[in-house]
PDB file of C-alpha atoms and ligand atoms in Angstrom:
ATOM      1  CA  UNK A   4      -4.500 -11.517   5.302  1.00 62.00           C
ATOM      2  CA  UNK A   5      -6.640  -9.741   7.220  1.00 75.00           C
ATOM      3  CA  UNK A   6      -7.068 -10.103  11.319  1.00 80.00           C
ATOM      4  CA  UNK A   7      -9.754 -12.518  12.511  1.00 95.00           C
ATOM      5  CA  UNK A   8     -12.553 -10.207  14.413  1.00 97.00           C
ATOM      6  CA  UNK A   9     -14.749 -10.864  16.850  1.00 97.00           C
ATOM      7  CA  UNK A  10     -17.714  -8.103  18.056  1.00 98.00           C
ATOM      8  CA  UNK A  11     -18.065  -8.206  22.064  1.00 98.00           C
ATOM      9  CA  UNK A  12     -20.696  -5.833  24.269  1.00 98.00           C
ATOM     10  CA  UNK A  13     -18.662  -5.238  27.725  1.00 98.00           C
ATOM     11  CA  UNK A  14     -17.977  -3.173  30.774  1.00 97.00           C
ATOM     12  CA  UNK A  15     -15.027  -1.003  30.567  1.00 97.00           C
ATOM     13  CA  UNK A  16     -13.181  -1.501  33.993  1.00 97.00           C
ATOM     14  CA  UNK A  17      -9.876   0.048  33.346  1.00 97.00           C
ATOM     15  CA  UNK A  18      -7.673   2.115  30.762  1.00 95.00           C
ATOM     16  CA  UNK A  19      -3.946   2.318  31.389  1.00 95.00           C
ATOM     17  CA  UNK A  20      -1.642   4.356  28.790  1.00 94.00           C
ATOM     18  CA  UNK A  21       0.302   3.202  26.601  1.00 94.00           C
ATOM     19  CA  UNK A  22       3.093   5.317  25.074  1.00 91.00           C
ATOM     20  CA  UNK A  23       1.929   8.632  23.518  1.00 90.00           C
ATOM     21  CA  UNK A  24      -1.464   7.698  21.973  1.00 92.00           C
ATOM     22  CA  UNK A  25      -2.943   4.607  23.071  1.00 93.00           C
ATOM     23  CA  UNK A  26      -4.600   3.147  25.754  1.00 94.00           C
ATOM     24  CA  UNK A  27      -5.244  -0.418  27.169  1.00 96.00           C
ATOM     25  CA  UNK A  28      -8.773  -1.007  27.662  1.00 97.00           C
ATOM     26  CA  UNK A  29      -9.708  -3.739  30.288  1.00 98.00           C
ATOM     27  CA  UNK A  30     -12.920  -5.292  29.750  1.00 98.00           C
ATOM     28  CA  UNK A  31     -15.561  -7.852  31.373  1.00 98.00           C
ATOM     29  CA  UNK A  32     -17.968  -9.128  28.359  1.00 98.00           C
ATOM     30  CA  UNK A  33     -21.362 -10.320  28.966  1.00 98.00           C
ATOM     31  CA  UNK A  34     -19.990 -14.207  29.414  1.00 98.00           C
ATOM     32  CA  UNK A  35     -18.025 -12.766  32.227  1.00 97.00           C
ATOM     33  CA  UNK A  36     -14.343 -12.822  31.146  1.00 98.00           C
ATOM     34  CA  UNK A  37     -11.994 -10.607  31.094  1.00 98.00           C
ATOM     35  CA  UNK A  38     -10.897  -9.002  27.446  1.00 97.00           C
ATOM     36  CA  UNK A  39      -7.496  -6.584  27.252  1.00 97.00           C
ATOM     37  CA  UNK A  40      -7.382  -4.505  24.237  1.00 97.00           C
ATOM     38  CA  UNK A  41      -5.189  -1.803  22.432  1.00 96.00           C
ATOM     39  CA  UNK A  42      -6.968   1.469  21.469  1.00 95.00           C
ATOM     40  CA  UNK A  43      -4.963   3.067  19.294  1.00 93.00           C
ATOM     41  CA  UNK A  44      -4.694   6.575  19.086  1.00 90.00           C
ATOM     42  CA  UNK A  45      -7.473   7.176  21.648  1.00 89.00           C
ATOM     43  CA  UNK A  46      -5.068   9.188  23.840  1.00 87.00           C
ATOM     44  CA  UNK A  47      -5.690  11.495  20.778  1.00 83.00           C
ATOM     45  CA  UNK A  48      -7.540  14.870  21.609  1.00 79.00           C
ATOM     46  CA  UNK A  49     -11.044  14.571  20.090  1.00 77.00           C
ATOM     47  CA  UNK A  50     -10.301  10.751  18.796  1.00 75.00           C
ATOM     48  CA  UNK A  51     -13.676   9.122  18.520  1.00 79.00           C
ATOM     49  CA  UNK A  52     -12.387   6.012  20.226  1.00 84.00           C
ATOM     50  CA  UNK A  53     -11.765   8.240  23.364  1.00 78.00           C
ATOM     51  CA  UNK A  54     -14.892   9.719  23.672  1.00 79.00           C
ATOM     52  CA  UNK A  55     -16.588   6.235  23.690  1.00 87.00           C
ATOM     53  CA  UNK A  56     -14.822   4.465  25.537  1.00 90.00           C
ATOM     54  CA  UNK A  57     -15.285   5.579  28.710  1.00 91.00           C
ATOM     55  CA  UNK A  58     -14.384   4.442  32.090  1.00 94.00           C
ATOM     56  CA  UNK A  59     -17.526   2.492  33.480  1.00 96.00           C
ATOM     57  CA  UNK A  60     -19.292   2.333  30.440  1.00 95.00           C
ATOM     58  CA  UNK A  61     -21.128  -0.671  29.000  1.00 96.00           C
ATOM     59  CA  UNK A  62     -19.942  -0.745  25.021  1.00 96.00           C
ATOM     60  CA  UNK A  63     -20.667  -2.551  22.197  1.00 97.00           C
ATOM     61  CA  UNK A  64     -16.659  -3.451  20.618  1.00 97.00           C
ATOM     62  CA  UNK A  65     -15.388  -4.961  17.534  1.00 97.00           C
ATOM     63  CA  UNK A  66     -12.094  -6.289  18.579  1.00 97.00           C
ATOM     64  CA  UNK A  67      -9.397  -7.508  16.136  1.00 97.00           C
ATOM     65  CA  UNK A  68      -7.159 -10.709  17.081  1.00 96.00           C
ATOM     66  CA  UNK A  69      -3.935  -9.376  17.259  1.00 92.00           C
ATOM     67  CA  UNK A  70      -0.249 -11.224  18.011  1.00 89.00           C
ATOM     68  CA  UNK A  71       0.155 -10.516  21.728  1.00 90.00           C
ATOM     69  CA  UNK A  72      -3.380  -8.426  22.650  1.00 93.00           C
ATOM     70  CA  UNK A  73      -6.370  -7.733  20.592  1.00 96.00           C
ATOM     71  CA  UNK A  74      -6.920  -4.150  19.017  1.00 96.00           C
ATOM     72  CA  UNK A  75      -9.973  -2.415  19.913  1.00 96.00           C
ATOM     73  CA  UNK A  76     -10.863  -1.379  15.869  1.00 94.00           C
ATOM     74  CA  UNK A  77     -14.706   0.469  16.761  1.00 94.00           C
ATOM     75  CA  UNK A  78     -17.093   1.003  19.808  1.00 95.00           C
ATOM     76  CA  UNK A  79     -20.448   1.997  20.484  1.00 95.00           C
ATOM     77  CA  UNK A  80     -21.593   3.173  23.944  1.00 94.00           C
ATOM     78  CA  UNK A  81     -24.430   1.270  24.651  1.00 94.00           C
ATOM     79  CA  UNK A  82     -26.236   3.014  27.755  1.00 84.00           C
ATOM     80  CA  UNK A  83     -24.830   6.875  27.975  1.00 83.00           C
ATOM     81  CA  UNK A  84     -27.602   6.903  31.328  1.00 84.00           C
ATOM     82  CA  UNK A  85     -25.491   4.465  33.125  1.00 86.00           C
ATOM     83  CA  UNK A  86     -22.267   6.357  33.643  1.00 90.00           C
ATOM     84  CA  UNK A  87     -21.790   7.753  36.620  1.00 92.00           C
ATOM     85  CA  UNK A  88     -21.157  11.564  36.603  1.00 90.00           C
ATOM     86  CA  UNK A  89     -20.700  12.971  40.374  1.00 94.00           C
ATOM     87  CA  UNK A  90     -16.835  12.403  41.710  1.00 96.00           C
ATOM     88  CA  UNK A  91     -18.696  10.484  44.821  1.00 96.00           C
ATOM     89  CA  UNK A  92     -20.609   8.287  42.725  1.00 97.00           C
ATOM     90  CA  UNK A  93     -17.327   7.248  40.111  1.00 96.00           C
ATOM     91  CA  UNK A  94     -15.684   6.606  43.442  1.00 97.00           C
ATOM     92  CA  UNK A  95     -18.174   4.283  44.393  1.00 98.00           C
ATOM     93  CA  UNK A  96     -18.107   2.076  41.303  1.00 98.00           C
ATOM     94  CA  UNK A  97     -14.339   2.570  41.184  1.00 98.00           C
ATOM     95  CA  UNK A  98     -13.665  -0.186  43.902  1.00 98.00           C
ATOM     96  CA  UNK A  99     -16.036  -2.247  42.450  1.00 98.00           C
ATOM     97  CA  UNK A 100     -14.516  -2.653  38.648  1.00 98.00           C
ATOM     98  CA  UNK A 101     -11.296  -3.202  40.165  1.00 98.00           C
ATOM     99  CA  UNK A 102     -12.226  -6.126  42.328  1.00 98.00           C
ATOM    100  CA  UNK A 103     -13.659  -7.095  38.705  1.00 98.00           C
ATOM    101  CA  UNK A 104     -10.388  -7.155  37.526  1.00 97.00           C
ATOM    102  CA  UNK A 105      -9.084  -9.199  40.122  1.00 97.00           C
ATOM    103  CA  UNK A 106     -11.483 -12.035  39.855  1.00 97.00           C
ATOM    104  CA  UNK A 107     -12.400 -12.182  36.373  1.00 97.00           C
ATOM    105  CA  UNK A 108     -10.408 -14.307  34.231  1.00 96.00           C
ATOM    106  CA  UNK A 109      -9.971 -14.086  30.074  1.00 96.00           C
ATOM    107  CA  UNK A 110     -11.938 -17.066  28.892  1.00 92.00           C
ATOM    108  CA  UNK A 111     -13.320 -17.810  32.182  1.00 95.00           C
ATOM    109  CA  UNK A 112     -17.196 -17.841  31.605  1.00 96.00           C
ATOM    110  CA  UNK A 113     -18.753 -16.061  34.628  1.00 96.00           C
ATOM    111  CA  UNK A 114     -21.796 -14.228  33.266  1.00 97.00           C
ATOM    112  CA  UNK A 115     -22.824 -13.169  36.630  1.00 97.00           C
ATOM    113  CA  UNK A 116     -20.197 -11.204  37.210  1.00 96.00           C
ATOM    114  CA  UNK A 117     -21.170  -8.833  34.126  1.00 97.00           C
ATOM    115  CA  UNK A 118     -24.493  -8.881  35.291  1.00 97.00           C
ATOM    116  CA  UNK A 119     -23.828  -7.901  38.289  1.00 97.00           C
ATOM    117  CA  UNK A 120     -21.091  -5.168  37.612  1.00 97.00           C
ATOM    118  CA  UNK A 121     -23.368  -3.687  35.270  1.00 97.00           C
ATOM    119  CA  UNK A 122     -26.614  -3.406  37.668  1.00 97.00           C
ATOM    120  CA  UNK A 123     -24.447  -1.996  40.122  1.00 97.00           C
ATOM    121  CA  UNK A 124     -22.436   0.456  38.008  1.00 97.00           C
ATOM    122  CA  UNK A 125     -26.369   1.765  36.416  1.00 96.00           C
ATOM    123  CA  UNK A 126     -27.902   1.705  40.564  1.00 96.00           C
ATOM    124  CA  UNK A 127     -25.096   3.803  41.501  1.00 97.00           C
ATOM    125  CA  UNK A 128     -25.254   6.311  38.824  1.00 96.00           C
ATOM    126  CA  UNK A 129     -28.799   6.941  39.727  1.00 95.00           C
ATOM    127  CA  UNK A 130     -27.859   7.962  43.544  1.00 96.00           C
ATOM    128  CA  UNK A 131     -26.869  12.045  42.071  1.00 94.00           C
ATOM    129  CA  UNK A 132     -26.926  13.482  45.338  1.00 94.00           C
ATOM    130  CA  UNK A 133     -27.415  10.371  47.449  1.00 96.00           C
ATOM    131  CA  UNK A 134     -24.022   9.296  48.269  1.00 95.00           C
ATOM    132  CA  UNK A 135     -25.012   7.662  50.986  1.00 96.00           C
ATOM    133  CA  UNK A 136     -27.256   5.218  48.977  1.00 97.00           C
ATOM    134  CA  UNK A 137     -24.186   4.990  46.446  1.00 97.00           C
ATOM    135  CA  UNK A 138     -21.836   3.907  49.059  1.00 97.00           C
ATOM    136  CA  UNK A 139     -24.066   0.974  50.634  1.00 98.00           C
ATOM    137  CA  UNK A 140     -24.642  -0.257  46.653  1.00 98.00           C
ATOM    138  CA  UNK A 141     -20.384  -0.350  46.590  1.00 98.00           C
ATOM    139  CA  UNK A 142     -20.726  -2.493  50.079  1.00 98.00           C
ATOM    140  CA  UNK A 143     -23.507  -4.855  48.777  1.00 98.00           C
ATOM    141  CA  UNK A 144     -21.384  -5.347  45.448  1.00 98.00           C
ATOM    142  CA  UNK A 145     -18.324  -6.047  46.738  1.00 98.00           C
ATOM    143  CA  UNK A 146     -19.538  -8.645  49.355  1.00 98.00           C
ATOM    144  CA  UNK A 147     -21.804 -10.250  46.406  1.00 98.00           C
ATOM    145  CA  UNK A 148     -18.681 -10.473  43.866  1.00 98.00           C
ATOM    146  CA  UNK A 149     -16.596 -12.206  46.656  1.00 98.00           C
ATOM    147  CA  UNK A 150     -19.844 -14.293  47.136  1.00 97.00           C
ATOM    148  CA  UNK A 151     -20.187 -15.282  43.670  1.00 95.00           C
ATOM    149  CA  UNK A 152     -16.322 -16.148  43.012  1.00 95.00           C
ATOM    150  CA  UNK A 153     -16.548 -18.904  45.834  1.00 95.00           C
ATOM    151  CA  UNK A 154     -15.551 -16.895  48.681  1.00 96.00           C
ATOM    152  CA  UNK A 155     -19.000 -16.342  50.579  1.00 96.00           C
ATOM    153  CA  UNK A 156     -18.882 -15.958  54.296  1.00 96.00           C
ATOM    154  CA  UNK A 157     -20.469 -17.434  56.744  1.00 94.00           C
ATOM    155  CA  UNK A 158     -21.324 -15.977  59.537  1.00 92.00           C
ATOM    156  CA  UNK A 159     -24.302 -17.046  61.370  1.00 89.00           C
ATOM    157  CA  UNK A 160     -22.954 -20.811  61.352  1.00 91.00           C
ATOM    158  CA  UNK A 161     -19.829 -20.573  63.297  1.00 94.00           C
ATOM    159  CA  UNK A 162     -16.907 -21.241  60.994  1.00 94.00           C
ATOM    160  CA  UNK A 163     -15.980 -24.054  62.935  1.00 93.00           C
ATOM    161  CA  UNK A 164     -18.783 -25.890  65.272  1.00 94.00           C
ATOM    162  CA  UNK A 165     -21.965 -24.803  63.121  1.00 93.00           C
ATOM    163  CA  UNK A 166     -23.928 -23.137  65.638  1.00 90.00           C
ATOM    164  CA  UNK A 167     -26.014 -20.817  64.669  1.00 85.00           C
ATOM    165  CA  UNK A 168     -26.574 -18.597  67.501  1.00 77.00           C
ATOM    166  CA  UNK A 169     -24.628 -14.851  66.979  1.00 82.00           C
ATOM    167  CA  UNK A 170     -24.335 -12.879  70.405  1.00 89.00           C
ATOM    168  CA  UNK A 171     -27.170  -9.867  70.233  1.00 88.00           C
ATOM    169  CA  UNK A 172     -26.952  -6.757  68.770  1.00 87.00           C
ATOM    170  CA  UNK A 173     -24.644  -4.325  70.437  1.00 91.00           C
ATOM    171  CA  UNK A 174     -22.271  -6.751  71.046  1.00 95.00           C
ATOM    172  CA  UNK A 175     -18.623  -8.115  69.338  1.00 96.00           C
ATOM    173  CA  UNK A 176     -18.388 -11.845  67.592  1.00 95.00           C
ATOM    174  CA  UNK A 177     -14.582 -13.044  66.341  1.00 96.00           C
ATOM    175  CA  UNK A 178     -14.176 -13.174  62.726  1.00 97.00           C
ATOM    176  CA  UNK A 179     -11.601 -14.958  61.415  1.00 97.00           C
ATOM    177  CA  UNK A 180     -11.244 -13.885  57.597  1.00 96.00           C
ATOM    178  CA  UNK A 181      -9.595 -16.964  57.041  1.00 94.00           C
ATOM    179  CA  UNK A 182     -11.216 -19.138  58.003  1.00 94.00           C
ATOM    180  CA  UNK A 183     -14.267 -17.938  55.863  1.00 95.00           C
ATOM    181  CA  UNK A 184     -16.723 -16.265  58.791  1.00 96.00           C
ATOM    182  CA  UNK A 185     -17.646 -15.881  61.910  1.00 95.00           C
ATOM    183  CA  UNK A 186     -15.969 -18.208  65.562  1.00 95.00           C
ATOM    184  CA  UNK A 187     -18.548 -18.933  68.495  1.00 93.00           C
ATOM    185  CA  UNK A 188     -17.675 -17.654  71.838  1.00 92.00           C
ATOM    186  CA  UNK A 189     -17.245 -22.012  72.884  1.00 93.00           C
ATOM    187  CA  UNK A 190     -14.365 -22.143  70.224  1.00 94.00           C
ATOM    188  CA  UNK A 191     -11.177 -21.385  69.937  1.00 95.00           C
ATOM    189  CA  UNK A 192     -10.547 -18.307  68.363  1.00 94.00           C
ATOM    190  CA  UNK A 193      -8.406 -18.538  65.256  1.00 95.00           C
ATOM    191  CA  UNK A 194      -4.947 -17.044  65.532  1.00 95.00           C
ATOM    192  CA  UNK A 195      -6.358 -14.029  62.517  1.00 95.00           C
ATOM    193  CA  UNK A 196      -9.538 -13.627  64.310  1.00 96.00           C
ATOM    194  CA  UNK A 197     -10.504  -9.680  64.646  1.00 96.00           C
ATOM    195  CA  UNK A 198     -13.632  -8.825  66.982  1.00 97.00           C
ATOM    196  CA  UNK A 199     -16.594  -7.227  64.680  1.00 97.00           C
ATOM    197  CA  UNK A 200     -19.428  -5.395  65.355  1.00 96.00           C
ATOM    198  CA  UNK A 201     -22.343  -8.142  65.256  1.00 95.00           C
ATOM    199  CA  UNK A 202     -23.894  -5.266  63.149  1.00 95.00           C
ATOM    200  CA  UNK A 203     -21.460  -4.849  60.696  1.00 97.00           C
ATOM    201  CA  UNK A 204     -21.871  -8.740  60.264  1.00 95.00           C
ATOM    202  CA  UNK A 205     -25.677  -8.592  59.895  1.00 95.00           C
ATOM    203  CA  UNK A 206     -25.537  -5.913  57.217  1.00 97.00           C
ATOM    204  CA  UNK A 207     -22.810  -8.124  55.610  1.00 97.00           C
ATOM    205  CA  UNK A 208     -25.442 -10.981  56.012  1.00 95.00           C
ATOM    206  CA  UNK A 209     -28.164  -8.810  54.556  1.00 97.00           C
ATOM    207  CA  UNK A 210     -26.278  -7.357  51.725  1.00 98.00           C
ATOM    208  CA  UNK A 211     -25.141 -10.325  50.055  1.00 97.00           C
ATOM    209  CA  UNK A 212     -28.698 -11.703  50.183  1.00 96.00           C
ATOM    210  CA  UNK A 213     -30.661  -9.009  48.545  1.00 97.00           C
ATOM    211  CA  UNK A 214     -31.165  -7.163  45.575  1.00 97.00           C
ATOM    212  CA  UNK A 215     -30.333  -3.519  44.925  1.00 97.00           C
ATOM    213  CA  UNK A 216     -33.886  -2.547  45.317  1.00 96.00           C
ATOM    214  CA  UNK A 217     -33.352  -3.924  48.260  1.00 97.00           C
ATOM    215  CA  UNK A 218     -30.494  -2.585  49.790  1.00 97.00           C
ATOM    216  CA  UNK A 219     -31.365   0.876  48.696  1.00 96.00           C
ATOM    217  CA  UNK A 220     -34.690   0.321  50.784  1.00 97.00           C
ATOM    218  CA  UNK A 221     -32.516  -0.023  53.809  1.00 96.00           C
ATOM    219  CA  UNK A 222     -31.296   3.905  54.084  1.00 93.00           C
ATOM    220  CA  UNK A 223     -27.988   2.209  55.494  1.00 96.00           C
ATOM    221  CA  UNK A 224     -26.117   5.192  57.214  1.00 95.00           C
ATOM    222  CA  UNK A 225     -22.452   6.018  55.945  1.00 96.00           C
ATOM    223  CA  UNK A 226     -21.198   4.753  58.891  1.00 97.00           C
ATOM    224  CA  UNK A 227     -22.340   1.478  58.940  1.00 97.00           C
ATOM    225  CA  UNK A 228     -21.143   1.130  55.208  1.00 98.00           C
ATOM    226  CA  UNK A 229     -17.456   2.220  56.082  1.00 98.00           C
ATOM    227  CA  UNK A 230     -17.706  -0.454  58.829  1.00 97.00           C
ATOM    228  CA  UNK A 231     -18.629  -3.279  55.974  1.00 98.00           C
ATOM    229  CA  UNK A 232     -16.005  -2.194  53.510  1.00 98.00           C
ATOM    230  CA  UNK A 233     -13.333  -2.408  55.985  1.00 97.00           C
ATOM    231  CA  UNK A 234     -14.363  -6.144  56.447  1.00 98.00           C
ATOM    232  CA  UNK A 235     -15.137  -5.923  52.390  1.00 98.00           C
ATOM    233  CA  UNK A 236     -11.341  -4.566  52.653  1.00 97.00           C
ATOM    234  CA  UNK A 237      -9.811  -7.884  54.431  1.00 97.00           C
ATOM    235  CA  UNK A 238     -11.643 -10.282  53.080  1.00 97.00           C
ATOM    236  CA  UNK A 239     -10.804  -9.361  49.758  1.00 98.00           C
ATOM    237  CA  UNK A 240      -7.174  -8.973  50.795  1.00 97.00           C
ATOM    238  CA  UNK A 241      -7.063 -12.488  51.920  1.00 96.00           C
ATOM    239  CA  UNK A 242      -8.566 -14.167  49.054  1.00 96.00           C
ATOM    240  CA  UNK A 243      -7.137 -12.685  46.288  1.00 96.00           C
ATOM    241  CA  UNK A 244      -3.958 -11.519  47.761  1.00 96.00           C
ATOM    242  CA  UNK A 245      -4.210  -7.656  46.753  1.00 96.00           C
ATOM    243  CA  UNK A 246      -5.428  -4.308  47.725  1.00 96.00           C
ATOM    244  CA  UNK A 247      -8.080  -3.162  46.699  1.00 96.00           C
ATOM    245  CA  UNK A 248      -6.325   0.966  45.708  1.00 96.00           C
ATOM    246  CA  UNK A 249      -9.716   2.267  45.342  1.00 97.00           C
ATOM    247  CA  UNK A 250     -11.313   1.714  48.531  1.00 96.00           C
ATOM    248  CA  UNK A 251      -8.853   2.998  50.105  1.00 95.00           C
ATOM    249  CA  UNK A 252      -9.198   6.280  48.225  1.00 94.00           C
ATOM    250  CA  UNK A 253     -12.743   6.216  49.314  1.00 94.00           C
ATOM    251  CA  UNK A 254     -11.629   5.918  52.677  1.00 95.00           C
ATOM    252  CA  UNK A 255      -9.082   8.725  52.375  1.00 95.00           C
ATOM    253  CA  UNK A 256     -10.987  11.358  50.232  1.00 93.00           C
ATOM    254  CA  UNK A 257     -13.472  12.737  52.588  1.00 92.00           C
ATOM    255  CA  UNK A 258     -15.873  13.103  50.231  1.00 92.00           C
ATOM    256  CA  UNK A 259     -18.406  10.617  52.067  1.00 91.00           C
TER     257      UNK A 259
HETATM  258 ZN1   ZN B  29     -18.254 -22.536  67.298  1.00 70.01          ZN
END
């Protein structure tokens, strides 16, 4: 009898060998979940299935049901544009497919989640030679994925009395990651509270809240994005319980 198949168009977040020849693909599909699939033979030199399915590319799959994971039987690369093709700009999307992977779940429906992964994956591929612009589109995506899996900060309510006053600019506010935001100065600081930048928090603030037009309008400098992903980099810790591996190569590589 032959396998049930199903045809899915998804974002390619991850490919992990398997033996010789094949390769797992990891996928988020436009409803959002997560779909693991066996390529086989695309470890194979000048296999079509390797050449389409790249990392970070949106593709159009027909998957077969198989006994423990589904085999990825044909793909189409949808949008050959949206890949990006500088080491600085794969670097930036790299961090934010993996914290795909971490919150995506297979039959979880969580369409934004694709929607969003794949605006920010096409935005960042159109930064060649802005990796500056790149690096704030990793910040704002990162922040709005936590955001959209239930994990949203808050930071100009304190965490615990709901004031809303922040000290000014230039100063420090306690964060307590959590908690889920940002302590007044009249409470008592939480036992994990670090002291931010009151910047870093704005741009946190303003990232989640608007669009990639947006934050490309902003001209955020590199610095100030390091200082968000290292927040990005706790709070992400915290609520899912991992690391995410490729922010800290971005940190690392010196290529920003
Ligand atoms: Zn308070």
């Amino acid at each position: 009898m032959a396998a049930k198949t199903y045809k899915i168009r998804a974002v390619v977040i991850r490919k992990t060998r398997l033996g010789e020849k094949d390769l797992i693909v990891t996928m988020i599909d436009e409803s959002g979940a997560l779909v693991k699939g066996v390529a086989k033979g695309a470890r194979k030199p000048g296999g079509s299935l390797a050449a389409r399915l790249e990392l970070f590319s949106t593709v159009d799959a027909l998957m077969a049901c198989g006994r423990s994971l589904d085999v990825v039987c044909e793909v189409r690369l949808v949008d050959v544009k949206s890949i990006p093709r500088e080491l600085e700009l794969s670097s930036c999307v790299a961090p934010i497919a993996e914290l795909l992977g971490f919150v995506a779940q297979p039959d979880l429906m969580q369409p934004r989640l694709y929607e969003m992964g794949r605006a920010a994956i096409a935005r960042i591929a159109d930064c060649q030679g802005q990796s500056a612009q790149a690096l704030a589109i990793c910040a704002a995506s990162l922040w709005k994925v936590m955001a959209q899996s239930g994990f949203r900060p808050s930071f100009t309510p304190c965490v615990v009395c709901g004031t809303r006053n922040l000290p000014g600019s230039g100063e420090t506010t306690a964060v307590s990651v959590l908690d889920g935001g940002a302590v007044c100065a009249n409470c008592p600081r939480p036992a994990d509270a670090i002291m931010v930048d009151v910047e870093t928090v704005r741009w946190c603030e303003a990232l989640i809240r608007s669009k990639f037009d947006e934050v490309l309008e902003y001209e955020m400098d590199t610095a100030a994005s390091f200082e968000v992903l290292q927040l990005a980099r706790m709070w992400i810790r915290a609520h899912t319980g991992r690391d995410l591996k490729s922010l800290d190569f971005l940190f690392t590589s010196g290529l920003f």
